[in-house]
Coordinates of C-alpha atoms and ligand atoms in Angstrom, one line a residue:
X66 CA 83.6 178.0 100.4
X67 CA 80.6 179.9 99.1
X68 CA 80.4 182.9 101.4
X69 CA 76.6 183.2 101.1
X70 CA 76.1 179.8 102.9
X71 CA 76.7 179.9 106.7
X72 CA 78.5 176.7 107.7
X73 CA 78.0 177.5 111.3
X74 CA 74.5 176.2 111.3
X75 CA 75.6 172.6 110.4
X76 CA 76.2 171.5 114.0
X77 CA 72.8 172.9 115.1
X78 CA 71.2 171.0 112.3
X79 CA 73.1 167.8 113.3
X80 CA 74.1 167.6 109.7
X81 CA 77.2 166.0 108.1
X82 CA 78.9 168.4 105.8
X83 CA 80.7 167.3 102.6
X84 CA 82.4 170.3 101.0
X85 CA 82.7 170.7 97.2
X86 CA 85.9 172.7 96.7
X87 CA 85.8 174.8 93.5
X88 CA 87.3 178.1 94.5
X89 CA 84.7 180.9 94.4
X90 CA 82.1 178.3 93.2
X91 CA 82.6 176.1 96.3
X92 CA 79.6 175.0 98.4
X93 CA 78.6 172.5 101.0
X94 CA 76.4 169.4 100.9
X95 CA 74.4 169.0 104.1
X96 CA 73.4 165.4 104.9
X97 CA 71.0 164.8 107.7
X98 CA 67.4 164.3 109.0
X99 CA 64.5 166.8 109.0
X100 CA 66.6 169.4 107.1
X101 CA 63.9 170.7 104.7
X102 CA 61.4 171.9 107.3
X103 CA 64.1 173.5 109.5
X104 CA 64.4 177.3 108.8
X105 CA 68.0 177.1 110.1
X106 CA 69.0 175.1 107.0
X107 CA 68.3 178.1 104.8
X108 CA 69.6 180.8 107.1
X109 CA 72.9 181.3 105.3
X110 CA 71.4 182.0 101.9
X111 CA 71.2 185.5 100.5
X112 CA 67.9 187.1 101.3
X113 CA 65.8 188.2 98.3
X114 CA 62.4 189.3 97.3
X115 CA 61.5 186.2 95.5
X116 CA 62.2 182.4 95.5
X117 CA 60.7 179.8 93.2
X118 CA 60.5 176.2 94.3
X119 CA 60.5 174.0 91.2
X120 CA 59.1 170.5 91.8
X121 CA 56.7 168.0 90.3
X122 CA 53.2 166.8 90.8
X123 CA 54.3 163.8 92.8
X124 CA 56.8 165.5 95.1
X125 CA 54.8 168.7 95.7
X126 CA 52.2 167.2 98.0
X127 CA 55.0 165.5 100.1
X128 CA 57.4 168.3 100.7
X129 CA 56.6 171.6 99.0
X130 CA 54.6 173.1 101.8
X131 CA 57.2 172.4 104.5
X132 CA 60.0 173.9 102.2
X133 CA 57.8 177.0 101.4
X134 CA 57.2 177.7 105.1
X135 CA 60.8 177.2 106.1
X136 CA 61.9 179.6 103.3
X137 CA 59.5 182.4 104.2
X138 CA 61.9 184.1 106.7
X139 CA 64.4 184.6 103.9
X140 CA 62.2 185.5 101.0
X141 CA 59.4 188.0 100.8
X142 CA 57.5 185.9 98.3
X143 CA 57.9 182.1 97.7
X144 CA 56.0 180.4 94.9
X145 CA 55.8 176.7 94.0
X146 CA 55.8 175.4 90.4
X147 CA 54.7 171.8 89.9
X148 CA 55.9 170.3 86.6
X149 CA 54.7 167.0 85.1
X150 CA 56.6 164.0 86.5
X151 CA 59.0 161.8 84.4
X152 CA 62.1 161.6 82.3
X153 CA 60.0 162.1 79.2
X154 CA 59.2 165.6 80.4
X155 CA 62.9 166.6 80.7
X156 CA 62.4 168.7 77.6
X157 CA 62.6 172.2 76.2
X158 CA 58.8 172.6 76.5
X159 CA 58.9 171.8 80.3
X160 CA 62.0 174.0 80.8
X161 CA 60.1 176.9 79.2
X162 CA 57.3 176.5 81.9
X163 CA 60.0 177.6 84.5
X164 CA 60.8 180.7 82.4
X165 CA 57.1 181.5 81.9
X166 CA 56.6 181.4 85.7
X167 CA 59.7 183.6 86.4
X168 CA 58.9 186.2 83.8
X169 CA 55.2 186.2 84.7
X170 CA 56.1 186.8 88.4
X171 CA 58.6 189.6 87.5
X172 CA 61.5 187.6 89.0
X173 CA 64.7 189.6 89.2
X174 CA 68.4 188.7 89.2
X175 CA 68.5 188.0 92.9
X176 CA 65.7 185.3 92.6
X177 CA 66.8 181.9 94.0
X178 CA 65.5 178.7 92.4
X179 CA 65.0 175.6 94.6
X180 CA 65.1 172.3 92.8
X181 CA 62.9 170.1 95.0
X182 CA 63.1 166.6 93.6
X183 CA 65.2 164.0 91.9
X184 CA 67.6 164.2 89.1
X185 CA 65.0 165.3 86.5
X186 CA 63.9 168.3 88.5
X187 CA 67.5 169.0 89.6
X188 CA 68.9 169.0 86.1
X189 CA 66.1 171.1 84.6
X190 CA 66.0 173.6 87.4
X191 CA 69.8 174.0 87.4
X192 CA 69.7 174.6 83.7
X193 CA 66.9 177.2 84.1
X194 CA 69.0 178.9 86.8
X195 CA 72.0 179.0 84.5
X196 CA 69.9 180.6 81.7
X197 CA 67.5 183.0 83.4
X198 CA 68.9 186.5 83.1
X199 CA 72.2 184.8 82.3
X200 CA 72.4 183.2 85.7
X201 CA 70.6 183.3 89.1
X202 CA 71.4 181.3 92.3
X203 CA 69.9 177.9 92.8
X204 CA 69.8 175.3 95.5
X205 CA 69.5 171.5 95.1
X206 CA 67.0 169.9 97.6
X207 CA 67.6 166.3 96.6
X208 CA 64.7 163.9 97.4
X209 CA 65.7 160.7 95.6
X210 CA 68.6 158.4 96.5
X211 CA 70.1 158.9 93.0
X212 CA 69.9 162.7 93.4
X213 CA 71.5 162.6 96.9
X214 CA 74.5 160.5 95.8
X215 CA 75.1 161.9 92.3
X216 CA 72.9 164.2 90.3
X217 CA 72.5 167.1 92.8
X218 CA 76.3 167.3 93.2
X219 CA 78.8 168.8 90.7
X220 CA 76.8 171.3 88.6
X221 CA 75.9 169.2 85.6
X222 CA 72.5 170.6 84.4
X223 CA 70.6 169.6 81.2
X224 CA 67.5 168.7 79.3
X225 CA 67.2 165.8 76.8
X226 CA 66.9 166.2 73.0
X227 CA 65.0 163.5 71.1
X228 CA 68.3 162.7 69.5
X229 CA 70.3 162.4 72.7
X230 CA 70.3 162.3 76.5
X231 CA 71.3 165.4 78.4
X232 CA 72.6 167.0 75.2
X233 CA 71.5 170.5 75.9
X234 CA 72.8 171.9 79.1
X235 CA 75.5 173.8 81.1
X236 CA 77.9 173.3 83.9
X237 CA 76.4 175.5 86.6
X238 CA 77.1 175.0 90.4
X239 CA 74.4 175.3 93.1
X240 CA 74.8 177.5 96.2
X241 CA 74.0 174.6 98.5
X242 CA 73.0 170.9 98.3
X243 CA 70.5 169.5 100.9
X244 CA 70.2 165.7 101.3
X245 CA 67.3 165.3 103.8
X246 CA 67.4 161.6 104.5
X247 CA 63.8 161.5 105.7
X248 CA 62.6 162.1 102.1
X249 CA 63.9 158.7 101.1
X250 CA 61.2 157.0 103.3
X251 CA 58.5 157.7 100.7
X252 CA 60.7 156.7 97.7
X253 CA 59.2 153.7 95.8
X254 CA 61.3 150.5 95.8
X255 CA 62.2 150.7 92.1
X256 CA 63.5 154.3 92.5
X257 CA 65.6 153.2 95.5
X258 CA 67.2 150.5 93.3
X259 CA 67.9 153.1 90.7
X260 CA 69.8 155.1 93.3
X261 CA 71.7 152.1 94.4
X262 CA 73.1 151.7 90.8
X263 CA 74.9 155.1 91.1
X264 CA 76.2 154.2 94.6
X265 CA 77.6 150.8 93.4
X266 CA 79.3 152.7 90.5
X267 CA 81.7 154.4 93.0
X268 CA 83.2 151.0 94.0
X269 CA 84.7 149.8 90.7
X270 CA 85.8 153.3 89.6
X271 CA 87.3 154.5 92.9
X272 CA 87.0 152.5 96.1
X273 CA 86.7 148.7 96.3
X274 CA 86.5 148.8 100.1
X275 CA 83.3 150.9 99.6
X276 CA 82.1 148.1 97.3
X277 CA 82.7 145.6 100.0
X278 CA 80.8 147.8 102.5
X279 CA 77.8 147.9 100.0
X280 CA 77.9 144.1 99.6
X281 CA 77.7 143.8 103.3
X282 CA 75.0 146.4 103.9
X283 CA 72.9 146.0 100.8
X284 CA 69.9 144.4 102.7
X285 CA 70.0 147.3 105.2
X286 CA 70.1 149.9 102.4
X287 CA 67.2 148.2 100.6
X288 CA 65.2 148.2 103.9
X289 CA 66.0 152.0 104.1
X290 CA 67.9 151.7 107.3
X291 CA 68.7 155.4 108.2
X292 CA 72.3 154.7 109.4
X293 CA 73.2 152.7 106.3
X294 CA 71.6 155.3 104.0
X295 CA 73.4 158.1 105.8
X296 CA 76.8 156.4 105.3
X297 CA 76.2 155.5 101.7
X298 CA 75.1 159.1 100.8
X299 CA 78.1 160.6 102.7
X300 CA 80.7 158.2 101.1
X301 CA 79.3 158.7 97.6
X302 CA 79.3 162.4 98.0
X303 CA 82.9 162.3 99.3
X304 CA 84.1 160.3 96.3
X305 CA 82.2 162.5 93.8
X306 CA 83.5 165.7 95.6
X307 CA 87.1 164.5 95.0
X308 CA 86.5 163.9 91.3
X309 CA 84.6 167.1 90.7
X310 CA 87.1 169.1 92.7
X311 CA 89.8 167.8 90.4
X312 CA 88.0 168.2 87.1
X313 CA 84.9 170.4 87.2
X314 CA 84.2 170.5 83.5
X315 CA 85.1 166.9 82.6
X316 CA 88.3 167.7 80.7
X317 CA 89.7 164.4 82.0
X318 CA 89.1 162.3 85.2
X319 CA 85.4 163.3 85.7
X320 CA 84.5 161.0 82.8
X321 CA 85.0 158.0 85.1
X322 CA 81.7 159.0 86.8
X323 CA 80.1 157.9 83.6
X324 CA 80.9 154.2 84.1
X325 CA 78.0 152.3 82.6
X326 CA 76.5 155.4 81.2
X327 CA 77.5 155.0 77.5
X328 CA 75.6 151.7 77.2
X329 CA 73.0 153.0 79.7
X330 CA 72.2 156.1 77.6
X331 CA 71.8 154.0 74.5
X332 CA 69.3 151.8 76.4
X333 CA 67.3 154.9 77.6
X334 CA 67.3 156.6 74.2
X335 CA 66.8 153.4 72.2
X336 CA 63.8 152.3 74.2
X337 CA 62.4 155.9 74.5
X338 CA 63.1 158.1 77.6
X339 CA 61.2 156.9 80.7
X340 CA 60.8 153.2 79.8
X341 CA 63.8 152.1 81.8
X342 CA 64.8 154.4 84.7
X343 CA 68.1 156.1 84.4
X344 CA 69.6 154.1 87.3
X345 CA 68.3 150.8 85.8
X346 CA 70.0 151.6 82.5
X347 CA 73.2 152.6 84.3
X348 CA 73.1 149.3 86.3
X349 CA 72.8 147.2 83.2
X350 CA 75.3 149.5 81.4
X351 CA 77.9 148.7 84.1
X352 CA 77.5 145.0 83.5
X353 CA 78.0 145.6 79.8
X354 CA 81.0 147.9 80.4
X355 CA 82.5 145.3 82.8
X356 CA 82.1 142.6 80.1
X357 CA 83.8 144.9 77.6
X358 CA 86.7 145.5 80.0
X359 CA 87.1 141.7 80.3
X360 CA 86.9 141.3 76.5
X361 CA 89.8 143.8 76.2
X362 CA 91.8 141.8 78.7
X363 CA 91.6 144.5 81.4
X364 CA 89.8 142.5 84.2
X365 CA 89.2 138.9 85.2
X366 CA 85.8 137.2 84.8
X367 CA 85.5 136.9 88.6
X368 CA 85.3 140.7 88.8
X369 CA 82.5 140.8 86.2
X370 CA 80.7 138.2 88.1
X371 CA 81.1 139.9 91.4
X372 CA 79.8 143.2 90.0
X373 CA 76.9 141.5 88.2
X374 CA 75.8 139.7 91.4
X375 CA 75.7 143.0 93.4
X376 CA 73.8 144.8 90.7
X377 CA 71.3 142.0 90.5
X378 CA 70.9 141.8 94.3
X379 CA 70.1 145.6 94.2
X380 CA 67.0 144.8 92.2
X381 CA 68.4 146.1 88.9
X382 CA 68.3 144.5 85.5
X383 CA 71.6 142.8 84.4
X384 CA 70.4 141.8 80.9
X385 CA 69.9 144.6 78.3
X386 CA 67.0 145.0 75.9
X387 CA 67.5 143.4 72.5
X388 CA 67.6 146.6 70.4
X389 CA 70.3 145.2 68.0
X390 CA 74.0 146.2 68.1
X391 CA 73.5 148.8 65.3
X392 CA 70.9 150.7 67.4
X393 CA 73.2 150.7 70.4
X394 CA 76.2 151.8 68.4
X395 CA 74.2 154.6 66.6
X396 CA 73.1 156.0 70.0
X397 CA 76.5 155.6 71.6
X398 CA 78.1 157.7 68.8
X399 CA 76.0 160.7 70.1
X400 CA 77.5 160.3 73.6
X401 CA 79.2 163.4 74.9
X402 CA 82.5 161.4 75.4
X403 CA 82.6 160.5 71.6
X404 CA 85.3 162.2 69.6
X405 CA 85.1 162.4 65.7
X406 CA 82.3 159.7 65.8
X407 CA 84.6 157.4 67.9
X408 CA 82.9 156.1 71.0
X409 CA 85.0 156.2 74.2
X410 CA 84.0 153.9 77.0
X411 CA 84.7 154.1 80.7
X412 CA 86.3 150.8 81.5
X413 CA 87.7 149.2 84.6
X414 CA 91.5 148.4 84.2
X415 CA 91.8 147.2 87.7
X416 CA 89.0 146.9 90.3
X417 CA 88.8 150.4 92.0
X418 CA 90.3 152.2 88.9
X419 CA 88.7 153.3 85.6
X420 CA 90.1 154.4 82.3
X421 CA 88.6 156.0 79.1
X422 CA 89.2 153.8 76.1
X423 CA 87.9 153.2 72.5
X424 CA 87.0 149.7 71.3
X425 CA 86.5 148.1 67.8
X426 CA 82.8 148.0 66.8
X427 CA 82.9 144.3 66.3
X428 CA 84.1 143.7 69.9
X429 CA 81.5 146.1 71.3
X430 CA 78.9 144.3 69.1
X431 CA 79.9 141.0 70.5
X432 CA 79.4 142.3 74.1
X433 CA 76.0 143.7 73.2
X434 CA 74.9 140.4 71.7
X435 CA 76.2 138.5 74.8
X436 CA 74.5 140.9 77.3
X437 CA 71.1 141.5 75.6
X438 CA 68.3 139.1 75.3
Ligands
LIG627 P1 63.5 161.4 88.9 O1 63.9 162.7 89.1 O2 62.6 161.1 87.8 O3 62.8 160.9 90.3 C1 62.3 159.5 90.3 C2 60.8 159.4 90.7 O4 60.7 159.5 92.1 C3 59.9 160.5 90.1 O5 58.7 159.9 89.8 C4 59.8 161.5 91.3 O6 58.6 162.2 91.2 C5 59.7 160.5 92.4 N1 60.2 161.1 93.7 C6 61.2 161.9 93.9 N2 61.4 162.1 95.2 C7 60.5 161.3 95.9 C8 60.3 161.0 97.2 N3 61.0 161.5 98.2 N4 59.2 160.2 97.5 C9 58.5 159.6 96.5 N5 58.7 159.8 95.2 C10 59.7 160.7 94.9 O7 64.7 160.4 88.8 P2 66.1 160.3 89.5 O8 66.5 158.9 89.4 O9 66.2 161.1 90.7 O10 67.1 161.1 88.4 C11 67.3 160.7 87.1 C12 67.8 161.8 86.3 O11 69.0 162.3 86.9 C13 68.1 161.5 84.9 O12 67.5 162.4 84.0 C14 69.6 161.6 84.8 O13 70.0 162.0 83.5 C15 69.9 162.6 85.8 N6 71.3 162.5 86.3 C16 72.0 163.6 86.4 C17 73.3 163.6 86.9 C18 74.1 164.9 87.0 O14 75.2 164.8 87.4 N7 73.5 166.0 86.8 C19 73.8 162.4 87.4 C20 73.0 161.3 87.4 C21 71.7 161.3 86.8
LIG628 N1 77.0 161.9 86.9 C1 78.2 162.2 86.2 C2 78.9 163.4 86.6 O1 78.4 164.2 87.4 O2 79.9 163.8 86.0

């Protein structure tokens, strides 16, 4: 466990703790209410002269001041940098604004970065932390459902390149992940659905009883019921913790967390980043990957139908944009799982279990034509 984070404060915070076990890079995820504003949350971090809260123009007015005040006992100076909002700003130019601020403020190696936001801010800030002076500590303060159940956990950091999603990045673990469930109350409906896509993902790849629980509690989740959200975040983090603990740098099993992402990334890049939300593209991508699994004889049609129904009920698109099979295939060949130009898909070989597999272009093309209108 990361020695700089004091686990003893978790009971006082009334927080659930999910540990990420990675030897000397281990850290806890705290899940609970009112965590950001509570100075106790931050007590175990290493004290330093300077902390930078990186956030965006939408999130800053909601939570930046409370975070800044709560951090003040630990850091002599706390600054807030508000970046533009949106996936289309997950770029080298925006990343450089973080370095401009750090260098302009004379930030040293003990500086801690706080990523206050969703996956876009988390991925960019984590990458900035990995690069600045060859690595400074950072903390994920996840404010979207998607970030709380997926992107803030596991140390994948990146920016997009016009030719490919998340293509420039690093594996770099945070010191601590904070999932303050209260932040979800201001989340727009469309963003909540995007987060549900990554929660649903954990069912087919790892735990069908969790999928059953989601089916039963979907209305409560969509109504932002605090108890349902708390369980969904906890169970998702537990599943992700198990996978990341077994394969931190995606040499093998971690690839299963990309179920739906190969088709999804092609949708995002093909339409232009920011047109469909990442979670929407993943939701639809899971439908396409399930169809491909069926085409290859791995699962029954009833499973494809069950998954499609759940994704649709979660307010996510289940029909892909008609970009043409060639455009999909071209983008999918840039996927990080591709080897020698051969696309490898995360497919379901039995409900609750995923495999990494190639498929003939004509079979993939048929699935694309079938799933896109
Ligand atoms: P996002 O970061 O763009 O946030 C979604 C929107 O919600 C933004 O407009 C944001 O300003 C707003 N917002 C955030 N918190 C809010 C709140 N509490 N109240 C109101 N509005 C709020 O999108 P996201 O879905 O969180 O993340 C998507 C990104 O995450 C993608 O870039 C994707 O590639 C990345 N991702 C990374 C990993 C990983 O392992 N690193 C995993 C999954 C996704
Ligand atoms: N979201 C995929 C991963 O963390 O590996």
